[in-house]
mmCIF file of C-alpha atoms (C1' of nucleotides) in Angstrom:
data_model
loop_
_atom_site.group_PDB
_atom_site.id
_atom_site.type_symbol
_atom_site.label_atom_id
_atom_site.label_comp_id
_atom_site.label_asym_id
_atom_site.label_seq_id
_atom_site.Cartn_x
_atom_site.Cartn_y
_atom_site.Cartn_z
ATOM 1 C CA MET A 1 35.067 -52.783 102.902
ATOM 2 C CA ASP A 2 36.005 -50.976 99.711
ATOM 3 C CA ALA A 3 38.916 -52.582 97.903
ATOM 4 C CA LYS A 4 39.267 -49.522 95.664
ATOM 5 C CA ILE A 5 40.523 -47.342 98.548
ATOM 6 C CA SER A 6 44.175 -46.843 97.866
ATOM 7 C CA THR A 7 46.963 -47.157 100.384
ATOM 8 C CA SER A 8 48.128 -43.654 99.653
ATOM 9 C CA PHE A 9 44.744 -42.195 100.437
ATOM 10 C CA ARG A 10 44.688 -44.160 103.721
ATOM 11 C CA GLU A 11 48.023 -42.660 104.589
ATOM 12 C CA LEU A 12 46.913 -39.165 103.696
ATOM 13 C CA CYS A 13 43.878 -39.471 105.981
ATOM 14 C CA GLY A 14 45.947 -41.007 108.714
ATOM 15 C CA ARG A 15 48.387 -38.161 108.550
ATOM 16 C CA HIS A 16 45.592 -35.624 109.008
ATOM 17 C CA GLY A 17 43.416 -37.515 111.436
ATOM 18 C CA LEU A 18 40.555 -38.080 109.050
ATOM 19 C CA ALA A 19 38.489 -41.217 108.785
ATOM 20 C CA VAL A 20 38.738 -43.079 105.493
ATOM 21 C CA THR A 21 35.292 -43.061 103.891
ATOM 22 C CA HIS A 22 34.154 -43.815 100.409
ATOM 23 C CA GLN A 23 32.756 -40.314 99.884
ATOM 24 C CA ARG A 24 35.986 -38.726 101.066
ATOM 25 C CA GLN A 25 38.086 -40.858 98.725
ATOM 26 C CA VAL A 26 35.881 -40.050 95.716
ATOM 27 C CA LEU A 27 35.875 -36.347 96.594
ATOM 28 C CA TYR A 28 39.613 -36.354 96.920
ATOM 29 C CA GLU A 29 40.149 -38.111 93.631
ATOM 30 C CA ALA A 30 37.717 -35.872 91.796
ATOM 31 C CA MET A 31 39.413 -32.743 93.058
ATOM 32 C CA GLN A 32 42.836 -34.082 92.162
ATOM 33 C CA ARG A 33 41.596 -34.375 88.604
ATOM 34 C CA MET A 34 39.861 -31.029 88.460
ATOM 35 C CA HIS A 35 42.291 -28.369 87.391
ATOM 36 C CA GLY A 36 41.502 -24.686 87.543
ATOM 37 C CA HIS A 37 39.509 -23.290 90.448
ATOM 38 C CA PRO A 38 36.371 -25.258 91.061
ATOM 39 C CA SER A 39 33.595 -24.162 93.358
ATOM 40 C CA PRO A 40 31.905 -26.556 95.792
ATOM 41 C CA GLU A 41 29.022 -26.762 93.365
ATOM 42 C CA ASP A 42 31.393 -27.836 90.568
ATOM 43 C CA VAL A 43 32.798 -30.552 92.770
ATOM 44 C CA TYR A 44 29.338 -31.657 93.797
ATOM 45 C CA HIS A 45 28.163 -32.052 90.172
ATOM 46 C CA ARG A 46 31.232 -34.045 89.338
ATOM 47 C CA VAL A 47 31.128 -36.342 92.310
ATOM 48 C CA ARG A 48 27.467 -37.066 91.874
ATOM 49 C CA LYS A 49 28.338 -39.048 88.784
ATOM 50 C CA ARG A 50 30.024 -41.566 91.012
ATOM 51 C CA ILE A 51 27.942 -41.186 94.147
ATOM 52 C CA PRO A 52 24.497 -39.916 93.128
ATOM 53 C CA SER A 53 23.287 -39.830 96.745
ATOM 54 C CA ILE A 54 26.081 -37.631 98.064
ATOM 55 C CA SER A 55 24.904 -34.406 99.656
ATOM 56 C CA LEU A 56 26.147 -30.909 99.058
ATOM 57 C CA ALA A 57 26.674 -30.562 102.789
ATOM 58 C CA THR A 58 29.155 -33.388 102.742
ATOM 59 C CA VAL A 59 30.987 -31.740 99.909
ATOM 60 C CA TYR A 60 31.275 -28.510 101.877
ATOM 61 C CA LYS A 61 32.340 -30.260 105.036
ATOM 62 C CA ASN A 62 35.064 -32.197 103.286
ATOM 63 C CA ILE A 63 36.317 -29.241 101.331
ATOM 64 C CA HIS A 64 36.764 -27.417 104.619
ATOM 65 C CA LEU A 65 38.554 -30.345 106.135
ATOM 66 C CA PHE A 66 40.876 -30.590 103.131
ATOM 67 C CA ILE A 67 41.594 -26.885 103.384
ATOM 68 C CA GLU A 68 42.391 -27.153 107.096
ATOM 69 C CA SER A 69 44.708 -30.040 106.322
ATOM 70 C CA GLY A 70 46.509 -28.072 103.643
ATOM 71 C CA ILE A 71 45.524 -30.530 100.899
ATOM 72 C CA LEU A 72 43.539 -27.810 99.205
ATOM 73 C CA ARG A 73 43.921 -24.092 99.261
ATOM 74 C CA GLU A 74 41.346 -21.320 98.958
ATOM 75 C CA VAL A 75 41.931 -19.173 95.904
ATOM 76 C CA SER A 76 40.983 -16.062 97.856
ATOM 77 C CA LEU A 77 41.106 -15.800 101.601
ATOM 78 C CA HIS A 78 38.575 -13.036 101.732
ATOM 79 C CA HIS A 79 35.657 -14.112 99.630
ATOM 80 C CA GLY A 80 33.097 -14.108 102.423
ATOM 81 C CA SER A 81 31.331 -10.913 101.564
ATOM 82 C CA LEU A 82 32.095 -7.905 99.440
ATOM 83 C CA ARG A 83 34.714 -5.604 100.928
ATOM 84 C CA VAL A 84 35.573 -2.270 99.510
ATOM 85 C CA GLU A 85 38.341 0.222 100.031
ATOM 86 C CA ARG A 86 39.120 3.684 98.793
ATOM 87 C CA ASN A 87 40.981 3.713 95.544
ATOM 88 C CA GLU A 88 44.000 5.688 96.687
ATOM 89 C CA HIS A 89 47.736 5.331 96.785
ATOM 90 C CA PRO A 90 49.161 1.930 95.895
ATOM 91 C CA HIS A 91 49.116 -0.562 98.682
ATOM 92 C CA HIS A 92 48.695 -4.286 99.263
ATOM 93 C CA HIS A 93 47.352 -6.483 102.011
ATOM 94 C CA LEU A 94 48.611 -8.478 104.927
ATOM 95 C CA ILE A 95 46.136 -11.275 105.511
ATOM 96 C CA CYS A 96 46.178 -13.285 108.673
ATOM 97 C CA THR A 97 45.366 -16.902 107.895
ATOM 98 C CA VAL A 98 44.108 -17.424 111.452
ATOM 99 C CA CYS A 99 41.848 -14.516 112.204
ATOM 100 C CA LYS A 100 41.354 -13.418 108.541
ATOM 101 C CA SER A 101 42.121 -9.800 109.385
ATOM 102 C CA ILE A 102 43.269 -7.573 106.511
ATOM 103 C CA THR A 103 45.848 -4.871 107.051
ATOM 104 C CA ASP A 104 47.128 -2.499 104.449
ATOM 105 C CA ILE A 105 50.782 -2.330 103.609
ATOM 106 C CA ASP A 106 52.226 0.456 101.509
ATOM 107 C CA GLU A 107 53.633 -0.712 98.196
ATOM 108 C CA ILE A 108 56.971 0.795 99.141
ATOM 109 C CA TYR A 109 57.527 -1.857 101.823
ATOM 110 C CA LEU A 110 57.387 -4.665 99.308
ATOM 111 C CA GLY A 111 60.298 -3.741 97.140
ATOM 112 C CA LEU A 112 58.290 -4.937 94.139
ATOM 113 C CA SER A 113 59.695 -3.261 91.140
ATOM 114 C CA ALA A 114 59.712 -6.092 88.627
ATOM 115 C CA LYS A 115 57.038 -6.035 85.987
ATOM 116 C CA PRO A 116 55.894 -9.321 84.602
ATOM 117 C CA SER A 117 57.871 -9.879 81.473
ATOM 118 C CA ARG A 118 55.839 -12.217 79.377
ATOM 119 C CA LEU A 119 52.304 -13.036 80.334
ATOM 120 C CA PRO A 120 50.771 -16.213 78.957
ATOM 121 C CA GLY A 121 47.709 -16.036 76.705
ATOM 122 C CA GLY A 122 48.020 -12.376 75.751
ATOM 123 C CA PHE A 123 46.883 -11.121 79.109
ATOM 124 C CA LEU A 124 47.114 -7.329 79.451
ATOM 125 C CA ALA A 125 48.164 -6.468 82.994
ATOM 126 C CA GLU A 126 46.919 -3.304 84.608
ATOM 127 C CA ARG A 127 48.019 -3.643 88.217
ATOM 128 C CA TYR A 128 49.253 -6.003 90.875
ATOM 129 C CA ALA A 129 47.385 -6.917 94.032
ATOM 130 C CA VAL A 130 49.605 -8.696 96.472
ATOM 131 C CA ASP A 131 48.345 -10.565 99.455
ATOM 132 C CA ILE A 132 50.935 -11.466 102.022
ATOM 133 C CA LEU A 133 49.616 -14.411 103.949
ATOM 134 C CA GLY A 134 50.792 -15.264 107.403
ATOM 135 C CA ARG A 135 49.981 -14.585 111.010
ATOM 136 C CA CYS A 136 49.299 -11.272 112.596
ATOM 137 C CA LYS A 137 50.992 -10.437 115.858
ATOM 138 C CA SER A 138 48.147 -11.591 118.096
ATOM 139 C CA CYS A 139 47.747 -14.920 116.221
ATOM 140 C CA GLN A 140 51.351 -16.038 116.665
ATOM 141 C CA THR A 141 50.508 -17.727 120.025
ATOM 142 C CA MET B 1 17.401 21.361 98.039
ATOM 143 C CA ASP B 2 20.135 20.321 100.384
ATOM 144 C CA ALA B 3 22.594 23.129 101.087
ATOM 145 C CA LYS B 4 25.041 20.651 102.669
ATOM 146 C CA ILE B 5 25.788 19.040 99.291
ATOM 147 C CA SER B 6 29.256 20.190 98.474
ATOM 148 C CA THR B 7 30.450 21.475 95.158
ATOM 149 C CA SER B 8 33.117 18.818 94.971
ATOM 150 C CA PHE B 9 30.575 16.040 95.358
ATOM 151 C CA ARG B 10 28.492 17.608 92.607
ATOM 152 C CA GLU B 11 31.510 17.632 90.371
ATOM 153 C CA LEU B 12 32.371 14.033 91.227
ATOM 154 C CA CYS B 13 28.843 12.895 90.316
ATOM 155 C CA GLY B 14 28.874 14.992 87.162
ATOM 156 C CA ARG B 15 32.123 13.457 86.081
ATOM 157 C CA HIS B 16 30.652 9.957 86.424
ATOM 158 C CA GLY B 17 27.151 10.633 85.193
ATOM 159 C CA LEU B 18 25.505 10.082 88.541
ATOM 160 C CA ALA B 19 22.570 12.070 89.909
ATOM 161 C CA VAL B 20 23.270 14.000 93.052
ATOM 162 C CA THR B 21 21.071 12.653 95.796
ATOM 163 C CA HIS B 22 21.174 13.045 99.507
ATOM 164 C CA GLN B 23 21.604 9.310 100.128
ATOM 165 C CA ARG B 24 24.489 9.172 97.645
ATOM 166 C CA GLN B 25 26.256 12.119 99.293
ATOM 167 C CA VAL B 26 25.929 10.648 102.763
ATOM 168 C CA LEU B 27 27.102 7.244 101.557
ATOM 169 C CA TYR B 28 30.085 8.790 99.858
ATOM 170 C CA GLU B 29 31.072 10.837 102.899
ATOM 171 C CA ALA B 30 30.648 7.853 105.200
ATOM 172 C CA MET B 31 32.872 5.683 103.074
ATOM 173 C CA GLN B 32 35.491 8.353 102.762
ATOM 174 C CA ARG B 33 35.745 8.332 106.530
ATOM 175 C CA MET B 34 35.723 4.547 106.958
ATOM 176 C CA HIS B 35 39.205 3.261 106.717
ATOM 177 C CA GLY B 36 39.984 -0.429 106.443
ATOM 178 C CA HIS B 37 37.819 -2.717 104.371
ATOM 179 C CA PRO B 38 34.173 -2.262 105.167
ATOM 180 C CA SER B 39 31.427 -4.577 103.979
ATOM 181 C CA PRO B 40 28.125 -3.250 102.608
ATOM 182 C CA GLU B 41 26.577 -4.137 105.978
ATOM 183 C CA ASP B 42 29.202 -2.027 107.777
ATOM 184 C CA VAL B 43 28.408 0.939 105.551
ATOM 185 C CA TYR B 44 24.692 0.417 106.030
ATOM 186 C CA HIS B 45 24.964 0.453 109.803
ATOM 187 C CA ARG B 46 27.009 3.626 109.699
ATOM 188 C CA VAL B 47 24.837 5.502 107.239
ATOM 189 C CA ARG B 48 21.681 4.598 109.139
ATOM 190 C CA LYS B 49 22.792 6.956 111.879
ATOM 191 C CA ARG B 50 22.302 9.832 109.468
ATOM 192 C CA ILE B 51 19.494 8.430 107.292
ATOM 193 C CA PRO B 52 17.556 5.912 109.404
ATOM 194 C CA SER B 53 15.222 5.107 106.512
ATOM 195 C CA ILE B 54 17.917 4.195 103.992
ATOM 196 C CA SER B 55 17.633 0.686 102.580
ATOM 197 C CA LEU B 56 20.325 -1.908 102.252
ATOM 198 C CA ALA B 57 19.449 -2.236 98.569
ATOM 199 C CA THR B 58 20.382 1.398 98.069
ATOM 200 C CA VAL B 59 23.675 0.826 99.798
ATOM 201 C CA TYR B 60 24.470 -2.090 97.500
ATOM 202 C CA LYS B 61 23.385 -0.257 94.373
ATOM 203 C CA ASN B 62 25.547 2.788 95.191
ATOM 204 C CA ILE B 63 28.582 0.746 96.190
ATOM 205 C CA HIS B 64 28.414 -0.948 92.818
ATOM 206 C CA LEU B 65 28.117 2.402 91.067
ATOM 207 C CA PHE B 66 31.089 3.742 93.021
ATOM 208 C CA ILE B 67 33.123 0.678 92.110
ATOM 209 C CA GLU B 68 32.242 1.056 88.412
ATOM 210 C CA SER B 69 33.303 4.693 88.602
ATOM 211 C CA GLY B 70 36.603 3.771 90.163
ATOM 212 C CA ILE B 71 35.839 5.724 93.348
ATOM 213 C CA LEU B 72 35.909 2.527 95.335
ATOM 214 C CA ARG B 73 37.735 -0.683 94.723
ATOM 215 C CA GLU B 74 36.847 -4.249 95.615
ATOM 216 C CA VAL B 75 39.358 -5.781 97.995
ATOM 217 C CA SER B 76 39.019 -9.134 96.282
ATOM 218 C CA LEU B 77 37.775 -9.637 92.753
ATOM 219 C CA HIS B 78 36.715 -13.191 93.397
ATOM 220 C CA HIS B 79 34.723 -13.246 96.587
ATOM 221 C CA GLY B 80 31.584 -14.553 94.963
ATOM 222 C CA SER B 81 31.786 -18.142 96.077
ATOM 223 C CA LEU B 82 34.462 -20.349 97.482
ATOM 224 C CA ARG B 83 37.032 -21.498 94.972
ATOM 225 C CA VAL B 84 39.662 -24.037 95.732
ATOM 226 C CA GLU B 85 42.809 -25.280 94.062
ATOM 227 C CA ARG B 86 45.345 -27.930 94.685
ATOM 228 C CA ASN B 87 48.136 -26.865 96.959
ATOM 229 C CA GLU B 88 50.994 -27.557 94.631
ATOM 230 C CA HIS B 89 53.913 -25.709 93.089
ATOM 231 C CA PRO B 90 54.071 -21.962 93.564
ATOM 232 C CA HIS B 91 51.905 -19.966 91.254
ATOM 233 C CA HIS B 92 49.804 -16.813 91.145
ATOM 234 C CA HIS B 93 46.736 -15.638 89.358
ATOM 235 C CA LEU B 94 45.875 -13.544 86.326
ATOM 236 C CA ILE B 95 42.435 -12.092 86.947
ATOM 237 C CA CYS B 96 40.432 -10.521 84.221
ATOM 238 C CA THR B 97 38.587 -7.493 85.566
ATOM 239 C CA VAL B 98 35.978 -7.857 82.799
ATOM 240 C CA CYS B 99 34.970 -11.499 82.752
ATOM 241 C CA LYS B 100 36.444 -12.365 86.175
ATOM 242 C CA SER B 101 38.238 -15.410 84.857
ATOM 243 C CA ILE B 102 41.172 -16.712 86.829
ATOM 244 C CA THR B 103 44.215 -18.158 85.115
ATOM 245 C CA ASP B 104 47.261 -19.603 86.811
ATOM 246 C CA ILE B 105 50.659 -18.148 86.223
ATOM 247 C CA ASP B 106 53.819 -19.823 87.351
ATOM 248 C CA GLU B 107 55.783 -17.930 89.968
ATOM 249 C CA ILE B 108 58.805 -18.020 87.724
ATOM 250 C CA TYR B 109 57.163 -15.605 85.257
ATOM 251 C CA LEU B 110 56.821 -12.905 87.845
ATOM 252 C CA GLY B 111 60.466 -12.378 88.671
ATOM 253 C CA LEU B 112 59.462 -11.873 92.245
ATOM 254 C CA SER B 113 62.464 -12.564 94.386
ATOM 255 C CA ALA B 114 62.254 -9.759 96.914
ATOM 256 C CA LYS B 115 61.057 -10.689 100.335
ATOM 257 C CA PRO B 116 59.296 -8.079 102.363
ATOM 258 C CA SER B 117 61.914 -6.505 104.580
ATOM 259 C CA ARG B 118 60.067 -5.004 107.465
ATOM 260 C CA LEU B 119 56.428 -5.815 107.990
ATOM 261 C CA PRO B 120 54.410 -3.437 110.087
ATOM 262 C CA GLY B 121 52.829 -4.650 113.291
ATOM 263 C CA GLY B 122 54.961 -7.744 113.779
ATOM 264 C CA PHE B 123 53.228 -9.673 110.985
ATOM 265 C CA LEU B 124 54.834 -13.022 110.254
ATOM 266 C CA ALA B 125 54.734 -13.656 106.498
ATOM 267 C CA GLU B 126 54.401 -17.214 105.212
ATOM 268 C CA ARG B 127 53.778 -16.726 101.515
ATOM 269 C CA TYR B 128 52.802 -14.311 98.803
ATOM 270 C CA ALA B 129 49.681 -14.541 96.716
ATOM 271 C CA VAL B 130 49.823 -12.209 93.740
ATOM 272 C CA ASP B 131 46.859 -11.279 91.641
ATOM 273 C CA ILE B 132 47.674 -9.618 88.369
ATOM 274 C CA LEU B 133 44.632 -7.668 87.373
ATOM 275 C CA GLY B 134 43.932 -6.715 83.817
ATOM 276 C CA ARG B 135 42.170 -7.984 80.719
ATOM 277 C CA CYS B 136 42.382 -11.424 79.248
ATOM 278 C CA LYS B 137 42.846 -11.745 75.517
ATOM 279 C CA SER B 138 39.147 -12.058 74.676
ATOM 280 C CA CYS B 139 38.179 -9.070 76.817
ATOM 281 C CA GLN B 140 40.532 -6.592 75.127
ATOM 282 C CA THR B 141 37.916 -5.779 72.462
ATOM 283 C "C1'" DT C 1 8.376 15.881 82.001
ATOM 284 C "C1'" DT C 2 11.502 12.375 82.095
ATOM 285 C "C1'" DC C 3 14.303 9.104 83.682
ATOM 286 C "C1'" DG C 4 17.192 7.737 87.265
ATOM 287 C "C1'" DC C 5 17.019 6.827 92.357
ATOM 288 C "C1'" DT C 6 14.906 5.047 96.506
ATOM 289 C "C1'" DG C 7 12.663 1.783 99.699
ATOM 290 C "C1'" DC C 8 10.351 -2.312 100.244
ATOM 291 C "C1'" DA C 9 9.602 -6.967 99.857
ATOM 292 C "C1'" DA C 10 10.438 -11.070 97.638
ATOM 293 C "C1'" DA C 11 13.478 -14.079 95.379
ATOM 294 C "C1'" DG C 12 17.978 -16.191 94.367
ATOM 295 C "C1'" DG C 13 22.301 -18.100 95.402
ATOM 296 C "C1'" DT C 14 25.678 -19.822 98.725
ATOM 297 C "C1'" DT C 15 26.983 -21.811 103.012
ATOM 298 C "C1'" DT C 16 26.048 -23.579 107.645
ATOM 299 C "C1'" DT C 17 23.588 -26.144 111.107
ATOM 300 C "C1'" DG C 18 20.811 -29.640 113.736
ATOM 301 C "C1'" DC C 19 19.727 -34.031 113.926
ATOM 302 C "C1'" DA C 20 18.955 -38.952 113.175
ATOM 303 C "C1'" DT C 21 21.367 -42.645 111.220
ATOM 304 C "C1'" DC C 22 25.270 -45.049 109.451
ATOM 305 C "C1'" DG C 23 29.777 -46.929 109.488
ATOM 306 C "C1'" DG C 24 34.985 -46.756 110.284
ATOM 307 C "C1'" DA C 25 38.297 -47.411 114.070
ATOM 308 C "C1'" DT D 1 31.123 -49.895 121.114
ATOM 309 C "C1'" DC D 2 32.049 -45.139 120.151
ATOM 310 C "C1'" DC D 3 32.574 -41.177 117.882
ATOM 311 C "C1'" DG D 4 33.130 -39.143 113.550
ATOM 312 C "C1'" DA D 5 30.849 -38.927 108.907
ATOM 313 C "C1'" DT D 6 26.805 -38.668 106.130
ATOM 314 C "C1'" DG D 7 22.289 -37.034 104.196
ATOM 315 C "C1'" DC D 8 18.431 -34.348 104.698
ATOM 316 C "C1'" DA D 9 15.956 -30.371 105.570
ATOM 317 C "C1'" DA D 10 15.782 -26.028 107.490
ATOM 318 C "C1'" DA D 11 17.964 -21.936 108.558
ATOM 319 C "C1'" DA D 12 21.184 -18.274 107.969
ATOM 320 C "C1'" DC D 13 23.598 -15.310 105.222
ATOM 321 C "C1'" DC D 14 24.598 -12.227 101.342
ATOM 322 C "C1'" DT D 15 23.075 -10.092 97.217
ATOM 323 C "C1'" DT D 16 19.988 -9.021 93.479
ATOM 324 C "C1'" DT D 17 15.581 -7.910 91.442
ATOM 325 C "C1'" DG D 18 10.811 -6.038 90.457
ATOM 326 C "C1'" DC D 19 8.049 -2.513 91.211
ATOM 327 C "C1'" DA D 20 5.612 1.629 92.752
ATOM 328 C "C1'" DG D 21 6.468 6.172 94.004
ATOM 329 C "C1'" DC D 22 9.741 10.128 94.481
ATOM 330 C "C1'" DG D 23 12.875 13.585 93.082
ATOM 331 C "C1'" DA D 24 16.881 15.475 90.281
ATOM 332 C "C1'" DA D 25 17.745 17.393 85.837
#
DNA sequence: TTCGCTGCAAAGGTTTTGCATCGGA
DNA sequence: TCCGATGCAAAACCTTTGCAGCGAA
């Protein structure tokens, strides 16, 4: 129906079991062009220029599908609600991509001694926070 | 008024310019005992056992004050709303603790070659995500 | 006495859900 | 035709805010 839908997008959808719709194509193209770290609202505003009737719910649903397919990635895996921890000895986090659990890991296990040498844009580094993403024992099937 | 308020908590508050209140003391003690990564709701439920009339707003306000004082730390500095990025070549993030901006940094700048040797609890690592926290150029005053 | 802290209720922002309809396979 | 996708509106969270009264300094 829509001649503008490219073969490569059809293949991408086929590979991930997604139907090829006009909204999905426009969303995908918009996000390919948006650099940085857009929020769903950012994407929504941008896509509305091409499909004024698109709904925010559709944007959310497709973003989640793209994340599940690995086409997109969440910048932070634990943005759901504020989480705090005591500010004590240096440690980092093991984050299970399946159950989203967070486990502390002592800095000593990481063997991270290197300091960033040159940081772009004059950024002044204070500390590292390392997330190790993977699967916890019970999510390894 | 409350004999249970410890000298060390008085000193802590004094050091950070915070008034010593019963709610604040109970919140502080509860969070010192809560390991892991509690949410404000978690803290609220716990503290309600000792102060049934405490309000969730008070919990939020005090958590923020504790974070500003450095007594607590946020597990993720960018949990506000979902942010996505394209899943492309390996990079990490420079996060400004003042303006919360996120800038990409290529993995090559980090000099991170070490792989975690032994991970506790049988965790299966897939990738690293490194946040470098500090101040961006314009937030260095 | 003063000003910060608390509790309440309301508002604000983000994300999800239910459902009727539409449209791709 | 069938089932997934869409749009809409409502609901469900999570967090902040305004304000009156209370209490620490």
